mmCIF file of C-alpha atoms in Angstrom:
data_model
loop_
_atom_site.group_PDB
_atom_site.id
_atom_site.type_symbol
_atom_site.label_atom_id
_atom_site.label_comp_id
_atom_site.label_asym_id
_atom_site.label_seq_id
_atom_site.Cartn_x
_atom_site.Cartn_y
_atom_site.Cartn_z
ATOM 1 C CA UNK A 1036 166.984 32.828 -50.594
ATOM 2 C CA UNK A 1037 167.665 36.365 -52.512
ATOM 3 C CA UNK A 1038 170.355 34.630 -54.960
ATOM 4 C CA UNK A 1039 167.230 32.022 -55.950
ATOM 5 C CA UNK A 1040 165.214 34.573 -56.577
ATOM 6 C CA UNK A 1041 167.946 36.548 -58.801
ATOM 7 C CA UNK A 1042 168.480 33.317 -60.709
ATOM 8 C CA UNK A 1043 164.697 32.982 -61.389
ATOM 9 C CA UNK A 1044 164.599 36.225 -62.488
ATOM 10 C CA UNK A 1045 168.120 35.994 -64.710
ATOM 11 C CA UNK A 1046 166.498 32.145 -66.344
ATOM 12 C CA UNK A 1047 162.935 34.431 -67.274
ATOM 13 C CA UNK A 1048 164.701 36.891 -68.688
ATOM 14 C CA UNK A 1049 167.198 34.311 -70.593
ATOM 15 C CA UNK A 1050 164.472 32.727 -71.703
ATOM 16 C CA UNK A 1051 162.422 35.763 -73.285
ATOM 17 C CA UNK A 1052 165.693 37.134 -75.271
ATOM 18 C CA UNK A 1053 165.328 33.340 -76.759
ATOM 19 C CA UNK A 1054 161.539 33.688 -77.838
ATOM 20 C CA UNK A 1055 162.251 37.077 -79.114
ATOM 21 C CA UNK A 1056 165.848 35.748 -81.084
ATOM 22 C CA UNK A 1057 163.715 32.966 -82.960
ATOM 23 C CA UNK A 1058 160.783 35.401 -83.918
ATOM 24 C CA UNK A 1059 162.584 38.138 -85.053
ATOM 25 C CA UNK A 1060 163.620 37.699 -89.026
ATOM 26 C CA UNK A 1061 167.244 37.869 -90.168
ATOM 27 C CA UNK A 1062 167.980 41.721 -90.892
ATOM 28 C CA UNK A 1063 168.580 40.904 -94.772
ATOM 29 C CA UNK A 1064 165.114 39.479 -94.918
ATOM 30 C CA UNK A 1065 162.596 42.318 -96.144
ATOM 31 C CA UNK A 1066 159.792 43.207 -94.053
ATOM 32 C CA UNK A 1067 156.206 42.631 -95.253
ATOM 33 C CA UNK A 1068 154.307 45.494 -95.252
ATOM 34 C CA UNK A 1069 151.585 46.191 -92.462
ATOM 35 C CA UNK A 1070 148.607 45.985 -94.580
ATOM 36 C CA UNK A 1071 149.394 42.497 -96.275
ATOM 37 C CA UNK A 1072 147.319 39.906 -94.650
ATOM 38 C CA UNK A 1073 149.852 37.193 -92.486
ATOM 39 C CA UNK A 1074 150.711 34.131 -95.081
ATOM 40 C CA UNK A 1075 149.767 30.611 -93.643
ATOM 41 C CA UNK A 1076 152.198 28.037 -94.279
ATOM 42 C CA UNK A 1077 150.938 25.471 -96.300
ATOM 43 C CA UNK A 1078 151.127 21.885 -94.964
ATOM 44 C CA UNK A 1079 154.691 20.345 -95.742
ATOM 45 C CA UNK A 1080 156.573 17.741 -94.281
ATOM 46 C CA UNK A 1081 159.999 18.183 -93.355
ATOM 47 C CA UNK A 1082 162.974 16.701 -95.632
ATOM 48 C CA UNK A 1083 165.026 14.423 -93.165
ATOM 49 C CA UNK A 1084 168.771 15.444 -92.434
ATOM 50 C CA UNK A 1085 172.182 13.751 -93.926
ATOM 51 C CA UNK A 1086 171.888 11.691 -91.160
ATOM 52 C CA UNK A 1087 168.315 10.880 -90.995
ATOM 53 C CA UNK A 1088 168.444 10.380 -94.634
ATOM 54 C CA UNK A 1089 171.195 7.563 -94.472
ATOM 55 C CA UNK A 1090 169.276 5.707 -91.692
ATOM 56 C CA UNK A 1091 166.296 5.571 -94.148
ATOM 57 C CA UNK A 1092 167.801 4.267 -97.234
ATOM 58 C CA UNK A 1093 165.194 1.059 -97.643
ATOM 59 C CA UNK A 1094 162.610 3.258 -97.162
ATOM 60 C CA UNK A 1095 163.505 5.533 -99.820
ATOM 61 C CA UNK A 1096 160.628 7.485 -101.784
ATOM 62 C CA UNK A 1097 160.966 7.157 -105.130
ATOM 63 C CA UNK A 1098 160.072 10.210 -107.437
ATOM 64 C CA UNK A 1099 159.511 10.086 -110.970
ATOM 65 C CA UNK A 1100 160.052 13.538 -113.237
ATOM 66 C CA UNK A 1101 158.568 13.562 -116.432
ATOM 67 C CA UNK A 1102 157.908 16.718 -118.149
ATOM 68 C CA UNK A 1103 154.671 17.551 -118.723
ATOM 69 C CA UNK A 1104 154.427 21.491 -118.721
ATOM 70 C CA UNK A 1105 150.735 22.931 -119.350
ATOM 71 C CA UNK A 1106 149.971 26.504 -119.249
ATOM 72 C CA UNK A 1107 146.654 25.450 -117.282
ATOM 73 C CA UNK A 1108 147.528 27.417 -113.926
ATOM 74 C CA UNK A 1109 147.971 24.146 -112.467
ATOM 75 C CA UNK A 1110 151.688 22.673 -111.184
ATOM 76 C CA UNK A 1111 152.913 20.346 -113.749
ATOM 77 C CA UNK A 1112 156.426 18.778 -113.939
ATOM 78 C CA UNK A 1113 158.956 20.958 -115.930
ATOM 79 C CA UNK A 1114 157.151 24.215 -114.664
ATOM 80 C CA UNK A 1115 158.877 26.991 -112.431
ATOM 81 C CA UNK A 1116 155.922 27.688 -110.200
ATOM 82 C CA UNK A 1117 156.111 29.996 -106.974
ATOM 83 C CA UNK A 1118 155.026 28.758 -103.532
ATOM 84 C CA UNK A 1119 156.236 29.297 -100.177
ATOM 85 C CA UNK A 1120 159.031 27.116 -98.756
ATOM 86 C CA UNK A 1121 159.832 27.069 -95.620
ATOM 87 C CA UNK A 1122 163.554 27.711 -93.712
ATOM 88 C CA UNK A 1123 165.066 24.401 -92.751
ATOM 89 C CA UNK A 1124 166.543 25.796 -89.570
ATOM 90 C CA UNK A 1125 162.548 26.860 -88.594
ATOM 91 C CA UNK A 1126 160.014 25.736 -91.037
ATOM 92 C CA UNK A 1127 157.370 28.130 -89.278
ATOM 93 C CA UNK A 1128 159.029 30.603 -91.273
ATOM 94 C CA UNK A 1129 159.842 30.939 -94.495
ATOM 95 C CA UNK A 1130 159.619 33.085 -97.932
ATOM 96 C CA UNK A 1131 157.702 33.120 -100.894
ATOM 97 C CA UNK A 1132 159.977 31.765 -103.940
ATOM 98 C CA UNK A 1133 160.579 30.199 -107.177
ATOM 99 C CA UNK A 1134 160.501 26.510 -107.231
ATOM 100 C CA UNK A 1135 160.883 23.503 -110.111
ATOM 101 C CA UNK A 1136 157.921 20.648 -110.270
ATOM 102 C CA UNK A 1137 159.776 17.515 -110.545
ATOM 103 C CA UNK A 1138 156.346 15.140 -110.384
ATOM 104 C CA UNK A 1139 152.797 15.883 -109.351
ATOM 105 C CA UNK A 1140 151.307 13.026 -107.499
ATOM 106 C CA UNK A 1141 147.209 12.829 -106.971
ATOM 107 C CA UNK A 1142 147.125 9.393 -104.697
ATOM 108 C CA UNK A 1143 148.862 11.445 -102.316
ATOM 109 C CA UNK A 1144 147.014 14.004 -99.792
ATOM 110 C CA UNK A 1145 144.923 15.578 -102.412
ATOM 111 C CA UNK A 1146 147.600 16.517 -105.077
ATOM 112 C CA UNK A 1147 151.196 16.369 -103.970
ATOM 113 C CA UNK A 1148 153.940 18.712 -105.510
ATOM 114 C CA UNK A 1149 157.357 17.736 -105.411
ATOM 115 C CA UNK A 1150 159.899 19.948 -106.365
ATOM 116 C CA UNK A 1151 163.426 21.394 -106.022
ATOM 117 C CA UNK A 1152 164.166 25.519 -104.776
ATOM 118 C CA UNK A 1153 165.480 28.003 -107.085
ATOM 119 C CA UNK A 1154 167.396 31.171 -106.510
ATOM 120 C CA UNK A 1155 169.380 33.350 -108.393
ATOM 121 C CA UNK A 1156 172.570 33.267 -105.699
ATOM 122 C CA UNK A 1157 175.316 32.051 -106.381
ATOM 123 C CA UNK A 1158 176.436 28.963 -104.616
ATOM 124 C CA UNK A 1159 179.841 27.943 -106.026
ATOM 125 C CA UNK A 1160 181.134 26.750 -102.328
ATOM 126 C CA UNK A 1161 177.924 25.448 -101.121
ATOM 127 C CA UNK A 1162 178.840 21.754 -101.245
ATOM 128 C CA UNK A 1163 181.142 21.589 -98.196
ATOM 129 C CA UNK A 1164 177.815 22.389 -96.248
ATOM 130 C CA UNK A 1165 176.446 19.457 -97.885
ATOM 131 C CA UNK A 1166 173.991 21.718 -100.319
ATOM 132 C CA UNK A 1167 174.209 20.720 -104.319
ATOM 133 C CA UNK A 1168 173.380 23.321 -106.775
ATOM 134 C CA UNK A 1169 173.029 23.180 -110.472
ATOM 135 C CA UNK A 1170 172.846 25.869 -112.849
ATOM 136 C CA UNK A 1171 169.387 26.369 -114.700
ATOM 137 C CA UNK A 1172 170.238 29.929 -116.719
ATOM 138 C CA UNK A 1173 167.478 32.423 -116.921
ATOM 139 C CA UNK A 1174 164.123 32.050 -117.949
ATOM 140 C CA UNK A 1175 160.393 33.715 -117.511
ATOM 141 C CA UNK A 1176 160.208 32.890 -113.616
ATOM 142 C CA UNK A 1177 162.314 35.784 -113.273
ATOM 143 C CA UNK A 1178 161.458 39.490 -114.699
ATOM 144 C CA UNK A 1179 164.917 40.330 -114.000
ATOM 145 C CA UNK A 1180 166.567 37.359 -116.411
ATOM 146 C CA UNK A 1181 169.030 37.143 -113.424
ATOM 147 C CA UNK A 1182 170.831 33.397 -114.064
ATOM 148 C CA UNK A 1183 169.531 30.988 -111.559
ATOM 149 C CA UNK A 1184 170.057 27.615 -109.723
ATOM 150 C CA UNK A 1185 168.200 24.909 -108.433
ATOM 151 C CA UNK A 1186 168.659 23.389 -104.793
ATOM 152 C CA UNK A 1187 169.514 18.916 -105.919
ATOM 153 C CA UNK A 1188 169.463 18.023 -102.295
ATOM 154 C CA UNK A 1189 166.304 19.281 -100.765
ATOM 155 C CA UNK A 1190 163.191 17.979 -102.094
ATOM 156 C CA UNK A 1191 159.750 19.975 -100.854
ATOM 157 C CA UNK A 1192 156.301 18.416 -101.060
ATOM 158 C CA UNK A 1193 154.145 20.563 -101.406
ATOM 159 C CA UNK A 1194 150.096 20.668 -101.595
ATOM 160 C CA UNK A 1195 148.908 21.543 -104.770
ATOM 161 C CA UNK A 1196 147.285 24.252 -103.221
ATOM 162 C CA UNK A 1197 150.346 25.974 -102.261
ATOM 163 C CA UNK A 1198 151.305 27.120 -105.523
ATOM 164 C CA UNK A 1199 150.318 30.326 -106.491
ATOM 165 C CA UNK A 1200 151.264 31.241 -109.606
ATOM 166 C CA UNK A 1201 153.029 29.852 -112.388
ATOM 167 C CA UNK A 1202 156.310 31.550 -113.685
ATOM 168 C CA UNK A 1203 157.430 29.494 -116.851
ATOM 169 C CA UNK A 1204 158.102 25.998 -118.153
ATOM 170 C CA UNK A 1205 161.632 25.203 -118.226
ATOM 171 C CA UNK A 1206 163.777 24.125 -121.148
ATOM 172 C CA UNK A 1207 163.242 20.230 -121.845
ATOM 173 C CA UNK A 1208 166.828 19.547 -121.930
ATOM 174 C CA UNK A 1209 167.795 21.289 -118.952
ATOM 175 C CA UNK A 1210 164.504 19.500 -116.949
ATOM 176 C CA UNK A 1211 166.553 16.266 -117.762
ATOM 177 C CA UNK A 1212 169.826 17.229 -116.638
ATOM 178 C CA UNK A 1213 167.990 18.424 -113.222
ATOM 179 C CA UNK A 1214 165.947 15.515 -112.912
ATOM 180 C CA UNK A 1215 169.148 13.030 -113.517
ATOM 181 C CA UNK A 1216 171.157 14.592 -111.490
ATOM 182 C CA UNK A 1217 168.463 14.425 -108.202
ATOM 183 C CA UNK A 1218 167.965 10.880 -109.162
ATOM 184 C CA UNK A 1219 171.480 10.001 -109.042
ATOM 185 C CA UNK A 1220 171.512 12.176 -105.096
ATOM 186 C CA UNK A 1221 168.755 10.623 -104.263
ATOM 187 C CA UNK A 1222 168.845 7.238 -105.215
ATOM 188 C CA UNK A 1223 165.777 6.497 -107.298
#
């Protein structure tokens, strides 16, 4: 009866470590300071895996970019807005961050944002994970004119009402090459 006890007591203990694993952030995340109110996540539906994606083919959203950048303080395709985007291994948590509006859709929950990550890491070996990044260059989205990239594999829909600010439109030309090249990924 004493070992059952001792492997209660081991499987509790195993279990809090867990809890505390998942909601403590990576130590190269910064911490938000005390005073900040908590950020809710805004309502976003999870992008499907390789896997889930290839079992959905027929059913295959189509997106259509057009650019349409308006310095309104609204999301319109061919802006680099920031909103928060979730991580894909927990999409409770996440990080505030640049991202480009492919399409804006109103039919769709209210106003629907779809759009593709940036960041300015480099992510020369990123396809053998299965990631795709293109080059964008630099532009007003970053105060630091650090060259950036744009995620062509994961697409985020995002409320309208995520967005918080706009950071700049992005050069026609290069909105085309982005928008092409997720087409051709994604198959619309």
């Amino acid at each position: 009866m004493a070992s059952r006890g001792i492997f209660s007591q081991l499987t509790e203990l195993a279990r809090a470590v867990a809890d505390a694993a998942r909601s403590t952030p990576p130590a190269d995340e910064p911490q938000r300071p005390a005073q900040q109110p908590a950020q809710r996540a805004p309502r976003l539906r999870r992008e499907p895996t390789p896997a889930e994606r290839a079992e959905r083919t027929e059913r295959t959203e189509r997106v259509e970019p057009t650019y349409a950048p308006e310095r309104d303080g609204e999301p319109d395709p061919g802006e680099v807005v920031w909103a928060w985007v979730p991580y894909e291994e927990d999409a409770s948590r996440g990080k505030d961050r640049p991202v480009l509006v492919l399409s804006v859709d109103p039919s769709r929950r209210g106003r629907e944002v779809v759009a593709l990550m940036l960041t300015s890491k480099e992510h020369a070996d990123a396809e053998r994970d299965g990631r795709r990044w293109m080059d964008v260059g630099t532009g007003g989205w970053d105060p630091r004119q650090r060259p950036s990239e744009v995620r062509l594999d994961r697409l985020l829909h995002l409320d309208a009402s995520a967005v918080r600010r706009e950071g700049a439109a992005l050069d026609e030309h290069v909105f085309t090459r982005v928008a092409d090249a997720a087409a051709r990924l994604h198959g619309w």
